[in-house]
Amino acid sequence: MVAFERQRQERMRDLKKQERTAIEAVARRFSATWEPGSDPPMLTVAGKRVAVEITTFKRRGTGQGNAAKPRLRFDKVATRLMERLQATLSKTVPDGVTVVLTITAPIRLPSKTAASLEDKIQTLLGPGSPGRDEPGRDEPGRDEKDTIHGNRIRIRLLRDESRRAPRMIGFVHNSDSDPLLLLNMTRGLLDSISAEAGRRATRLGGDRWLVLISPVESSCLEAYRYIYAQLRMATDFKKILVVFADGRVGTLTG
């Protein structure tokens, strides 16, 4: 019991240190000053005080390591495939569920691939399907994996209690990109935005920024921006920033 409590205190110290490092990185990025000890942390930017909310993404494993840069594809075939799936699934995926899909490029049989994916996803969402109502269905290792018409696919069902997340987020990526990294980034961002979106600044007036601490490198910034654009979840934050493991600060909005 004593050892457990000591470990818990060490984790809390590490978290506080991580948050302090993130605030310092943001302050440098915007030539701001911050007030140590304030709750929530306060920055002064160009003479204006800003309240900062901080969220730390949970560290989750990836297949190829955190340094792998996701290489997404946005050619006409990839774009049309995702548009078709989003249109179809928006009518059938229940509220509070987001289907996250990854598929390798190139897609040589887009119509057949889309039809097969629609059938597979509907089966996963159907009554009695493995993991449909099972907590932890969205844990790494519980994803649906398959090869469809020569393309490797991975599907994960995420649950969002706010019920404001999109029905589907899809990625078409090069075969050397890590799909597990994309799935975990999506889950981390969805969890954080969903949790913070419903909060309002009841104690303090003025602007608020959201700072997300990510365990991956800044090479993932464009993928985060794509995910954030797909979420389409309104918040009252003036800025949403990501502080990466390499110390760099990226802007998602604002």
mmCIF file of N, CA and C in Angstrom, residues 4-131:
data_model
loop_
_atom_site.group_PDB
_atom_site.id
_atom_site.type_symbol
_atom_site.label_atom_id
_atom_site.label_comp_id
_atom_site.label_asym_id
_atom_site.label_seq_id
_atom_site.Cartn_x
_atom_site.Cartn_y
_atom_site.Cartn_z
ATOM 1 N N PHE A 4 2.408 1.639 -3.415
ATOM 2 C CA PHE A 4 1.427 2.138 -4.385
ATOM 3 C C PHE A 4 1.240 3.631 -4.247
ATOM 4 N N GLU A 5 1.136 4.116 -3.021
ATOM 5 C CA GLU A 5 0.946 5.544 -2.785
ATOM 6 C C GLU A 5 2.165 6.336 -3.246
ATOM 7 N N ARG A 6 3.357 5.784 -3.033
ATOM 8 C CA ARG A 6 4.570 6.446 -3.480
ATOM 9 C C ARG A 6 4.585 6.549 -5.011
ATOM 10 N N GLN A 7 4.194 5.475 -5.689
ATOM 11 C CA GLN A 7 4.139 5.502 -7.151
ATOM 12 C C GLN A 7 3.125 6.525 -7.646
ATOM 13 N N ARG A 8 1.986 6.601 -6.956
ATOM 14 C CA ARG A 8 0.959 7.566 -7.357
ATOM 15 C C ARG A 8 1.473 8.992 -7.224
ATOM 16 N N GLN A 9 2.175 9.278 -6.136
ATOM 17 C CA GLN A 9 2.726 10.611 -5.925
ATOM 18 C C GLN A 9 3.790 10.940 -6.965
ATOM 19 N N GLU A 10 4.589 9.946 -7.339
ATOM 20 C CA GLU A 10 5.613 10.164 -8.358
ATOM 21 C C GLU A 10 4.971 10.469 -9.707
ATOM 22 N N ARG A 11 3.877 9.756 -10.023
ATOM 23 C CA ARG A 11 3.172 10.029 -11.275
ATOM 24 C C ARG A 11 2.601 11.436 -11.282
ATOM 25 N N MET A 12 2.064 11.870 -10.144
ATOM 26 C CA MET A 12 1.502 13.218 -10.052
ATOM 27 C C MET A 12 2.594 14.264 -10.227
ATOM 28 N N ARG A 13 3.767 14.030 -9.633
ATOM 29 C CA ARG A 13 4.883 14.975 -9.794
ATOM 30 C C ARG A 13 5.323 15.046 -11.245
ATOM 31 N N ASP A 14 5.390 13.867 -11.904
ATOM 32 C CA ASP A 14 5.783 13.842 -13.310
ATOM 33 C C ASP A 14 4.778 14.608 -14.158
ATOM 34 N N LEU A 15 3.482 14.440 -13.847
ATOM 35 C CA LEU A 15 2.445 15.132 -14.601
ATOM 36 C C LEU A 15 2.554 16.635 -14.420
ATOM 37 N N LYS A 16 2.755 17.082 -13.178
ATOM 38 C CA LYS A 16 2.893 18.514 -12.933
ATOM 39 C C LYS A 16 4.110 19.078 -13.664
ATOM 40 N N LYS A 17 5.199 18.325 -13.654
ATOM 41 C CA LYS A 17 6.403 18.760 -14.362
ATOM 42 C C LYS A 17 6.127 18.863 -15.855
ATOM 43 N N GLN A 18 5.389 17.885 -16.386
ATOM 44 C CA GLN A 18 5.051 17.877 -17.810
ATOM 45 C C GLN A 18 4.181 19.082 -18.158
ATOM 46 N N GLU A 19 3.230 19.394 -17.295
ATOM 47 C CA GLU A 19 2.361 20.544 -17.541
ATOM 48 C C GLU A 19 3.153 21.852 -17.487
ATOM 49 N N ARG A 20 4.063 21.955 -16.544
ATOM 50 C CA ARG A 20 4.886 23.161 -16.439
ATOM 51 C C ARG A 20 5.736 23.339 -17.699
ATOM 52 N N THR A 21 6.319 22.242 -18.165
ATOM 53 C CA THR A 21 7.127 22.294 -19.383
ATOM 54 C C THR A 21 6.285 22.742 -20.569
ATOM 55 N N ALA A 22 5.034 22.242 -20.639
ATOM 56 C CA ALA A 22 4.150 22.611 -21.746
ATOM 57 C C ALA A 22 3.797 24.091 -21.688
ATOM 58 N N ILE A 23 3.470 24.605 -20.496
ATOM 59 C CA ILE A 23 3.128 26.022 -20.358
ATOM 60 C C ILE A 23 4.317 26.896 -20.752
ATOM 61 N N GLU A 24 5.511 26.500 -20.345
ATOM 62 C CA GLU A 24 6.704 27.267 -20.695
ATOM 63 C C GLU A 24 6.917 27.277 -22.208
ATOM 64 N N ALA A 25 6.656 26.138 -22.860
ATOM 65 C CA ALA A 25 6.804 26.071 -24.315
ATOM 66 C C ALA A 25 5.798 26.990 -25.011
ATOM 67 N N VAL A 26 4.567 26.998 -24.519
ATOM 68 C CA VAL A 26 3.540 27.871 -25.100
ATOM 69 C C VAL A 26 3.890 29.342 -24.867
ATOM 70 N N ALA A 27 4.375 29.653 -23.666
ATOM 71 C CA ALA A 27 4.757 31.041 -23.365
ATOM 72 C C ALA A 27 5.866 31.519 -24.297
ATOM 73 N N ARG A 28 6.852 30.656 -24.547
ATOM 74 C CA ARG A 28 7.923 31.028 -25.478
ATOM 75 C C ARG A 28 7.382 31.221 -26.886
ATOM 76 N N ARG A 29 6.485 30.335 -27.284
ATOM 77 C CA ARG A 29 5.940 30.384 -28.652
ATOM 78 C C ARG A 29 5.208 31.700 -28.916
ATOM 79 N N PHE A 30 4.533 32.244 -27.899
ATOM 80 C CA PHE A 30 3.730 33.458 -28.094
ATOM 81 C C PHE A 30 4.316 34.675 -27.370
ATOM 82 N N SER A 31 5.591 34.573 -26.977
ATOM 83 C CA SER A 31 6.260 35.675 -26.268
ATOM 84 C C SER A 31 5.398 36.164 -25.107
ATOM 85 N N ALA A 32 4.892 35.217 -24.337
ATOM 86 C CA ALA A 32 3.978 35.520 -23.233
ATOM 87 C C ALA A 32 4.673 35.283 -21.902
ATOM 88 N N THR A 33 4.071 35.769 -20.842
ATOM 89 C CA THR A 33 4.516 35.463 -19.483
ATOM 90 C C THR A 33 3.405 34.681 -18.795
ATOM 91 N N TRP A 34 3.788 33.830 -17.857
ATOM 92 C CA TRP A 34 2.771 33.074 -17.144
ATOM 93 C C TRP A 34 2.953 33.212 -15.650
ATOM 94 N N GLU A 35 1.886 32.959 -14.925
ATOM 95 C CA GLU A 35 1.853 33.173 -13.485
ATOM 96 C C GLU A 35 1.943 31.827 -12.771
ATOM 97 N N PRO A 36 3.128 31.439 -12.308
ATOM 98 C CA PRO A 36 3.267 30.161 -11.604
ATOM 99 C C PRO A 36 2.340 30.122 -10.386
ATOM 100 N N GLY A 37 1.707 28.981 -10.200
ATOM 101 C CA GLY A 37 0.843 28.805 -9.044
ATOM 102 C C GLY A 37 -0.602 29.176 -9.281
ATOM 103 N N SER A 38 -0.907 29.802 -10.393
ATOM 104 C CA SER A 38 -2.297 30.175 -10.662
ATOM 105 C C SER A 38 -3.098 28.950 -11.082
ATOM 106 N N ASP A 39 -4.387 28.936 -10.770
ATOM 107 C CA ASP A 39 -5.261 27.821 -11.091
ATOM 108 C C ASP A 39 -6.585 28.356 -11.627
ATOM 109 N N PRO A 40 -6.860 28.214 -12.932
ATOM 110 C CA PRO A 40 -6.029 27.553 -13.944
ATOM 111 C C PRO A 40 -4.814 28.402 -14.282
ATOM 112 N N PRO A 41 -3.830 27.810 -14.989
ATOM 113 C CA PRO A 41 -2.665 28.611 -15.389
ATOM 114 C C PRO A 41 -3.089 29.829 -16.191
ATOM 115 N N MET A 42 -2.420 30.958 -15.942
ATOM 116 C CA MET A 42 -2.744 32.199 -16.631
ATOM 117 C C MET A 42 -1.528 32.685 -17.414
ATOM 118 N N LEU A 43 -1.754 33.045 -18.662
ATOM 119 C CA LEU A 43 -0.736 33.660 -19.496
ATOM 120 C C LEU A 43 -1.121 35.119 -19.741
ATOM 121 N N THR A 44 -0.104 35.954 -19.888
ATOM 122 C CA THR A 44 -0.329 37.326 -20.324
ATOM 123 C C THR A 44 0.294 37.470 -21.700
ATOM 124 N N VAL A 45 -0.574 37.672 -22.702
ATOM 125 C CA VAL A 45 -0.158 37.749 -24.093
ATOM 126 C C VAL A 45 -0.508 39.130 -24.624
ATOM 127 N N ALA A 46 0.520 39.905 -24.991
ATOM 128 C CA ALA A 46 0.304 41.270 -25.509
ATOM 129 C C ALA A 46 -0.573 42.074 -24.557
ATOM 130 N N GLY A 47 -0.319 41.913 -23.261
ATOM 131 C CA GLY A 47 -1.045 42.677 -22.257
ATOM 132 C C GLY A 47 -2.403 42.120 -21.889
ATOM 133 N N LYS A 48 -2.781 41.007 -22.456
ATOM 134 C CA LYS A 48 -4.102 40.419 -22.202
ATOM 135 C C LYS A 48 -3.953 39.087 -21.487
ATOM 136 N N ARG A 49 -4.712 38.895 -20.403
ATOM 137 C CA ARG A 49 -4.616 37.650 -19.635
ATOM 138 C C ARG A 49 -5.490 36.572 -20.277
ATOM 139 N N VAL A 50 -4.926 35.371 -20.351
ATOM 140 C CA VAL A 50 -5.601 34.235 -20.977
ATOM 141 C C VAL A 50 -5.549 33.051 -20.016
ATOM 142 N N ALA A 51 -6.690 32.420 -19.765
ATOM 143 C CA ALA A 51 -6.742 31.209 -18.949
ATOM 144 C C ALA A 51 -6.427 30.003 -19.829
ATOM 145 N N VAL A 52 -5.635 29.081 -19.304
ATOM 146 C CA VAL A 52 -5.185 27.914 -20.080
ATOM 147 C C VAL A 52 -5.674 26.630 -19.423
ATOM 148 N N GLU A 53 -6.367 25.824 -20.197
ATOM 149 C CA GLU A 53 -6.743 24.477 -19.764
ATOM 150 C C GLU A 53 -5.751 23.502 -20.371
ATOM 151 N N ILE A 54 -5.281 22.541 -19.577
ATOM 152 C CA ILE A 54 -4.257 21.593 -20.041
ATOM 153 C C ILE A 54 -4.802 20.174 -19.962
ATOM 154 N N THR A 55 -4.613 19.421 -21.031
ATOM 155 C CA THR A 55 -4.997 18.014 -21.072
ATOM 156 C C THR A 55 -3.816 17.204 -21.589
ATOM 157 N N THR A 56 -3.527 16.101 -20.928
ATOM 158 C CA THR A 56 -2.429 15.232 -21.348
ATOM 159 C C THR A 56 -2.990 13.975 -21.977
ATOM 160 N N PHE A 57 -2.576 13.691 -23.210
ATOM 161 C CA PHE A 57 -3.003 12.460 -23.868
ATOM 162 C C PHE A 57 -2.373 11.270 -23.168
ATOM 163 N N LYS A 58 -3.130 10.203 -23.035
ATOM 164 C CA LYS A 58 -2.569 8.975 -22.505
ATOM 165 C C LYS A 58 -1.591 8.389 -23.514
ATOM 166 N N ARG A 59 -0.497 7.871 -23.001
ATOM 167 C CA ARG A 59 0.487 7.234 -23.891
ATOM 168 C C ARG A 59 -0.009 5.851 -24.266
ATOM 169 N N ARG A 60 -0.142 5.625 -25.568
ATOM 170 C CA ARG A 60 -0.606 4.329 -26.054
ATOM 171 C C ARG A 60 0.402 3.795 -27.063
ATOM 172 N N GLY A 61 0.510 2.492 -27.140
ATOM 173 C CA GLY A 61 1.485 1.885 -28.023
ATOM 174 C C GLY A 61 1.130 2.084 -29.482
ATOM 175 N N THR A 62 2.136 1.996 -30.339
ATOM 176 C CA THR A 62 1.934 2.024 -31.790
ATOM 177 C C THR A 62 2.703 0.870 -32.396
ATOM 178 N N GLY A 63 2.341 0.541 -33.605
ATOM 179 C CA GLY A 63 2.989 -0.586 -34.259
ATOM 180 C C GLY A 63 4.407 -0.295 -34.696
ATOM 181 N N GLN A 64 4.709 0.951 -35.068
ATOM 182 C CA GLN A 64 6.012 1.254 -35.640
ATOM 183 C C GLN A 64 6.761 2.333 -34.867
ATOM 184 N N GLY A 65 6.255 2.707 -33.708
ATOM 185 C CA GLY A 65 6.953 3.718 -32.924
ATOM 186 C C GLY A 65 6.389 5.101 -33.162
ATOM 187 N N ASN A 66 6.515 5.971 -32.154
ATOM 188 C CA ASN A 66 5.918 7.296 -32.218
ATOM 189 C C ASN A 66 6.577 8.209 -33.240
ATOM 190 N N ALA A 67 7.782 7.869 -33.695
ATOM 191 C CA ALA A 67 8.484 8.763 -34.612
ATOM 192 C C ALA A 67 7.969 8.652 -36.044
ATOM 193 N N ALA A 68 7.174 7.600 -36.330
ATOM 194 C CA ALA A 68 6.691 7.401 -37.689
ATOM 195 C C ALA A 68 5.711 8.501 -38.070
ATOM 196 N N LYS A 69 5.974 9.155 -39.198
ATOM 197 C CA LYS A 69 5.095 10.229 -39.662
ATOM 198 C C LYS A 69 3.950 9.642 -40.467
ATOM 199 N N PRO A 70 2.700 9.938 -40.090
ATOM 200 C CA PRO A 70 1.567 9.434 -40.878
ATOM 201 C C PRO A 70 1.554 10.093 -42.255
ATOM 202 N N ARG A 71 1.474 9.295 -43.286
ATOM 203 C CA ARG A 71 1.437 9.822 -44.650
ATOM 204 C C ARG A 71 0.047 9.565 -45.224
ATOM 205 N N LEU A 72 -0.777 10.600 -45.202
ATOM 206 C CA LEU A 72 -2.159 10.482 -45.640
ATOM 207 C C LEU A 72 -2.280 10.761 -47.134
ATOM 208 N N ARG A 73 -3.307 10.185 -47.738
ATOM 209 C CA ARG A 73 -3.546 10.355 -49.165
ATOM 210 C C ARG A 73 -4.861 11.109 -49.372
ATOM 211 N N PHE A 74 -4.844 12.099 -50.292
ATOM 212 C CA PHE A 74 -6.029 12.908 -50.568
ATOM 213 C C PHE A 74 -6.295 13.000 -52.074
ATOM 214 N N ASP A 75 -5.948 11.957 -52.819
ATOM 215 C CA ASP A 75 -6.244 11.951 -54.244
ATOM 216 C C ASP A 75 -7.749 11.777 -54.449
ATOM 217 N N LYS A 76 -8.202 11.893 -55.690
ATOM 218 C CA LYS A 76 -9.641 11.861 -55.984
ATOM 219 C C LYS A 76 -10.294 10.562 -55.545
ATOM 220 N N VAL A 77 -9.610 9.454 -55.778
ATOM 221 C CA VAL A 77 -10.183 8.159 -55.412
ATOM 222 C C VAL A 77 -10.362 8.063 -53.894
ATOM 223 N N ALA A 78 -9.328 8.461 -53.159
ATOM 224 C CA ALA A 78 -9.401 8.407 -51.700
ATOM 225 C C ALA A 78 -10.496 9.330 -51.173
ATOM 226 N N THR A 79 -10.560 10.536 -51.717
ATOM 227 C CA THR A 79 -11.544 11.512 -51.252
ATOM 228 C C THR A 79 -12.969 11.043 -51.526
ATOM 229 N N ARG A 80 -13.207 10.527 -52.722
ATOM 230 C CA ARG A 80 -14.557 10.067 -53.073
ATOM 231 C C ARG A 80 -14.975 8.862 -52.245
ATOM 232 N N LEU A 81 -14.035 7.973 -51.968
ATOM 233 C CA LEU A 81 -14.352 6.812 -51.137
ATOM 234 C C LEU A 81 -14.811 7.261 -49.753
ATOM 235 N N MET A 82 -14.070 8.183 -49.144
ATOM 236 C CA MET A 82 -14.430 8.649 -47.811
ATOM 237 C C MET A 82 -15.738 9.432 -47.814
ATOM 238 N N GLU A 83 -15.971 10.206 -48.852
ATOM 239 C CA GLU A 83 -17.232 10.946 -48.943
ATOM 240 C C GLU A 83 -18.416 9.988 -49.031
ATOM 241 N N ARG A 84 -18.259 8.917 -49.805
ATOM 242 C CA ARG A 84 -19.344 7.932 -49.905
ATOM 243 C C ARG A 84 -19.602 7.267 -48.557
ATOM 244 N N LEU A 85 -18.545 6.847 -47.883
ATOM 245 C CA LEU A 85 -18.710 6.185 -46.591
ATOM 246 C C LEU A 85 -19.332 7.121 -45.565
ATOM 247 N N GLN A 86 -18.893 8.368 -45.537
ATOM 248 C CA GLN A 86 -19.452 9.323 -44.580
ATOM 249 C C GLN A 86 -20.932 9.562 -44.834
ATOM 250 N N ALA A 87 -21.315 9.658 -46.099
ATOM 251 C CA ALA A 87 -22.719 9.874 -46.434
ATOM 252 C C ALA A 87 -23.578 8.679 -46.014
ATOM 253 N N THR A 88 -23.069 7.476 -46.247
ATOM 254 C CA THR A 88 -23.820 6.274 -45.897
ATOM 255 C C THR A 88 -23.908 6.083 -44.384
ATOM 256 N N LEU A 89 -22.769 6.202 -43.715
ATOM 257 C CA LEU A 89 -22.718 5.911 -42.283
ATOM 258 C C LEU A 89 -23.388 6.994 -41.446
ATOM 259 N N SER A 90 -23.484 8.208 -41.970
ATOM 260 C CA SER A 90 -24.152 9.272 -41.212
ATOM 261 C C SER A 90 -25.617 8.941 -40.944
ATOM 262 N N LYS A 91 -26.169 8.032 -41.747
ATOM 263 C CA LYS A 91 -27.575 7.663 -41.587
ATOM 264 C C LYS A 91 -27.769 6.419 -40.728
ATOM 265 N N THR A 92 -26.689 5.672 -40.506
ATOM 266 C CA THR A 92 -26.854 4.374 -39.850
ATOM 267 C C THR A 92 -26.087 4.219 -38.541
ATOM 268 N N VAL A 93 -25.011 4.962 -38.361
ATOM 269 C CA VAL A 93 -24.242 4.848 -37.117
ATOM 270 C C VAL A 93 -25.006 5.552 -36.001
ATOM 271 N N PRO A 94 -25.209 4.896 -34.859
ATOM 272 C CA PRO A 94 -26.002 5.502 -33.782
ATOM 273 C C PRO A 94 -25.294 6.679 -33.125
ATOM 274 N N ASP A 95 -26.077 7.545 -32.482
ATOM 275 C CA ASP A 95 -25.518 8.664 -31.736
ATOM 276 C C ASP A 95 -24.553 8.152 -30.674
ATOM 277 N N GLY A 96 -23.478 8.904 -30.475
ATOM 278 C CA GLY A 96 -22.515 8.538 -29.443
ATOM 279 C C GLY A 96 -21.467 7.553 -29.894
ATOM 280 N N VAL A 97 -21.505 7.138 -31.165
ATOM 281 C CA VAL A 97 -20.505 6.210 -31.705
ATOM 282 C C VAL A 97 -19.813 6.870 -32.887
ATOM 283 N N THR A 98 -18.502 6.759 -32.927
ATOM 284 C CA THR A 98 -17.720 7.215 -34.074
ATOM 285 C C THR A 98 -16.941 6.024 -34.622
ATOM 286 N N VAL A 99 -17.111 5.775 -35.899
ATOM 287 C CA VAL A 99 -16.357 4.727 -36.583
ATOM 288 C C VAL A 99 -15.067 5.352 -37.104
ATOM 289 N N VAL A 100 -13.932 4.823 -36.683
ATOM 290 C CA VAL A 100 -12.639 5.298 -37.178
ATOM 291 C C VAL A 100 -12.066 4.202 -38.069
ATOM 292 N N LEU A 101 -11.763 4.593 -39.295
ATOM 293 C CA LEU A 101 -11.344 3.634 -40.306
ATOM 294 C C LEU A 101 -10.016 4.046 -40.911
ATOM 295 N N THR A 102 -9.120 3.086 -41.080
ATOM 296 C CA THR A 102 -7.891 3.318 -41.838
ATOM 297 C C THR A 102 -7.842 2.312 -42.978
ATOM 298 N N ILE A 103 -7.333 2.760 -44.121
ATOM 299 C CA ILE A 103 -7.205 1.887 -45.281
ATOM 300 C C ILE A 103 -5.960 2.283 -46.065
ATOM 301 N N THR A 104 -5.225 1.291 -46.517
ATOM 302 C CA THR A 104 -3.996 1.569 -47.254
ATOM 303 C C THR A 104 -4.289 1.928 -48.706
ATOM 304 N N ALA A 105 -3.421 2.740 -49.277
ATOM 305 C CA ALA A 105 -3.499 3.130 -50.689
ATOM 306 C C ALA A 105 -2.441 2.331 -51.471
ATOM 307 N N PRO A 106 -2.598 2.233 -52.800
ATOM 308 C CA PRO A 106 -3.672 2.797 -53.629
ATOM 309 C C PRO A 106 -4.925 1.926 -53.607
ATOM 310 N N ILE A 107 -6.077 2.555 -53.839
ATOM 311 C CA ILE A 107 -7.357 1.853 -53.860
ATOM 312 C C ILE A 107 -7.723 1.609 -55.326
ATOM 313 N N ARG A 108 -7.623 0.379 -55.759
ATOM 314 C CA ARG A 108 -7.794 0.058 -57.179
ATOM 315 C C ARG A 108 -9.244 -0.273 -57.537
ATOM 316 N N LEU A 109 -10.028 -0.724 -56.561
ATOM 317 C CA LEU A 109 -11.435 -1.063 -56.806
ATOM 318 C C LEU A 109 -12.309 -0.284 -55.827
ATOM 319 N N PRO A 110 -12.428 1.040 -56.010
ATOM 320 C CA PRO A 110 -13.089 1.881 -55.008
ATOM 321 C C PRO A 110 -14.549 1.520 -54.735
ATOM 322 N N SER A 111 -15.339 1.232 -55.766
ATOM 323 C CA SER A 111 -16.762 0.929 -55.555
ATOM 324 C C SER A 111 -16.941 -0.374 -54.769
ATOM 325 N N LYS A 112 -16.217 -1.411 -55.186
ATOM 326 C CA LYS A 112 -16.312 -2.689 -54.472
ATOM 327 C C LYS A 112 -15.752 -2.571 -53.052
ATOM 328 N N THR A 113 -14.679 -1.802 -52.917
ATOM 329 C CA THR A 113 -14.086 -1.606 -51.592
ATOM 330 C C THR A 113 -15.062 -0.889 -50.665
ATOM 331 N N ALA A 114 -15.714 0.161 -51.170
ATOM 332 C CA ALA A 114 -16.676 0.905 -50.362
ATOM 333 C C ALA A 114 -17.839 0.015 -49.944
ATOM 334 N N ALA A 115 -18.361 -0.777 -50.872
ATOM 335 C CA ALA A 115 -19.488 -1.659 -50.558
ATOM 336 C C ALA A 115 -19.101 -2.682 -49.486
ATOM 337 N N SER A 116 -17.901 -3.243 -49.614
ATOM 338 C CA SER A 116 -17.440 -4.229 -48.620
ATOM 339 C C SER A 116 -17.261 -3.584 -47.254
ATOM 340 N N LEU A 117 -16.725 -2.361 -47.236
ATOM 341 C CA LEU A 117 -16.546 -1.658 -45.966
ATOM 342 C C LEU A 117 -17.885 -1.324 -45.317
ATOM 343 N N GLU A 118 -18.848 -0.905 -46.110
ATOM 344 C CA GLU A 118 -20.179 -0.605 -45.566
ATOM 345 C C GLU A 118 -20.786 -1.845 -44.917
ATOM 346 N N ASP A 119 -20.672 -2.980 -45.591
ATOM 347 C CA ASP A 119 -21.208 -4.231 -45.032
ATOM 348 C C ASP A 119 -20.491 -4.620 -43.746
ATOM 349 N N LYS A 120 -19.171 -4.506 -43.754
ATOM 350 C CA LYS A 120 -18.396 -4.896 -42.571
ATOM 351 C C LYS A 120 -18.719 -3.998 -41.378
ATOM 352 N N ILE A 121 -18.812 -2.687 -41.615
ATOM 353 C CA ILE A 121 -19.103 -1.761 -40.523
ATOM 354 C C ILE A 121 -20.509 -1.984 -39.977
ATOM 355 N N GLN A 122 -21.480 -2.239 -40.863
ATOM 356 C CA GLN A 122 -22.842 -2.505 -40.391
ATOM 357 C C GLN A 122 -22.888 -3.769 -39.554
ATOM 358 N N THR A 123 -22.093 -4.768 -39.928
ATOM 359 C CA THR A 123 -22.024 -5.991 -39.127
ATOM 360 C C THR A 123 -21.455 -5.698 -37.743
ATOM 361 N N LEU A 124 -20.411 -4.878 -37.688
ATOM 362 C CA LEU A 124 -19.817 -4.525 -36.401
ATOM 363 C C LEU A 124 -20.793 -3.760 -35.514
ATOM 364 N N LEU A 125 -21.658 -2.969 -36.136
ATOM 365 C CA LEU A 125 -22.613 -2.166 -35.372
ATOM 366 C C LEU A 125 -23.884 -2.931 -35.033
ATOM 367 N N GLY A 126 -24.064 -4.091 -35.630
ATOM 368 C CA GLY A 126 -25.307 -4.816 -35.465
ATOM 369 C C GLY A 126 -25.470 -5.446 -34.089
ATOM 370 N N PRO A 127 -26.715 -5.770 -33.710
ATOM 371 C CA PRO A 127 -26.987 -6.401 -32.410
ATOM 372 C C PRO A 127 -26.239 -7.716 -32.273
ATOM 373 N N GLY A 128 -25.639 -7.901 -31.120
ATOM 374 C CA GLY A 128 -24.954 -9.149 -30.840
ATOM 375 C C GLY A 128 -23.569 -9.265 -31.413
ATOM 376 N N SER A 129 -23.098 -8.224 -32.100
ATOM 377 C CA SER A 129 -21.750 -8.289 -32.658
ATOM 378 C C SER A 129 -20.733 -8.203 -31.538
ATOM 379 N N PRO A 130 -19.577 -8.846 -31.690
ATOM 380 C CA PRO A 130 -18.569 -8.834 -30.617
ATOM 381 C C PRO A 130 -18.144 -7.413 -30.271
ATOM 382 N N GLY A 131 -18.289 -7.047 -29.005
ATOM 383 C CA GLY A 131 -17.769 -5.769 -28.534
ATOM 384 C C GLY A 131 -18.681 -4.584 -28.740
#
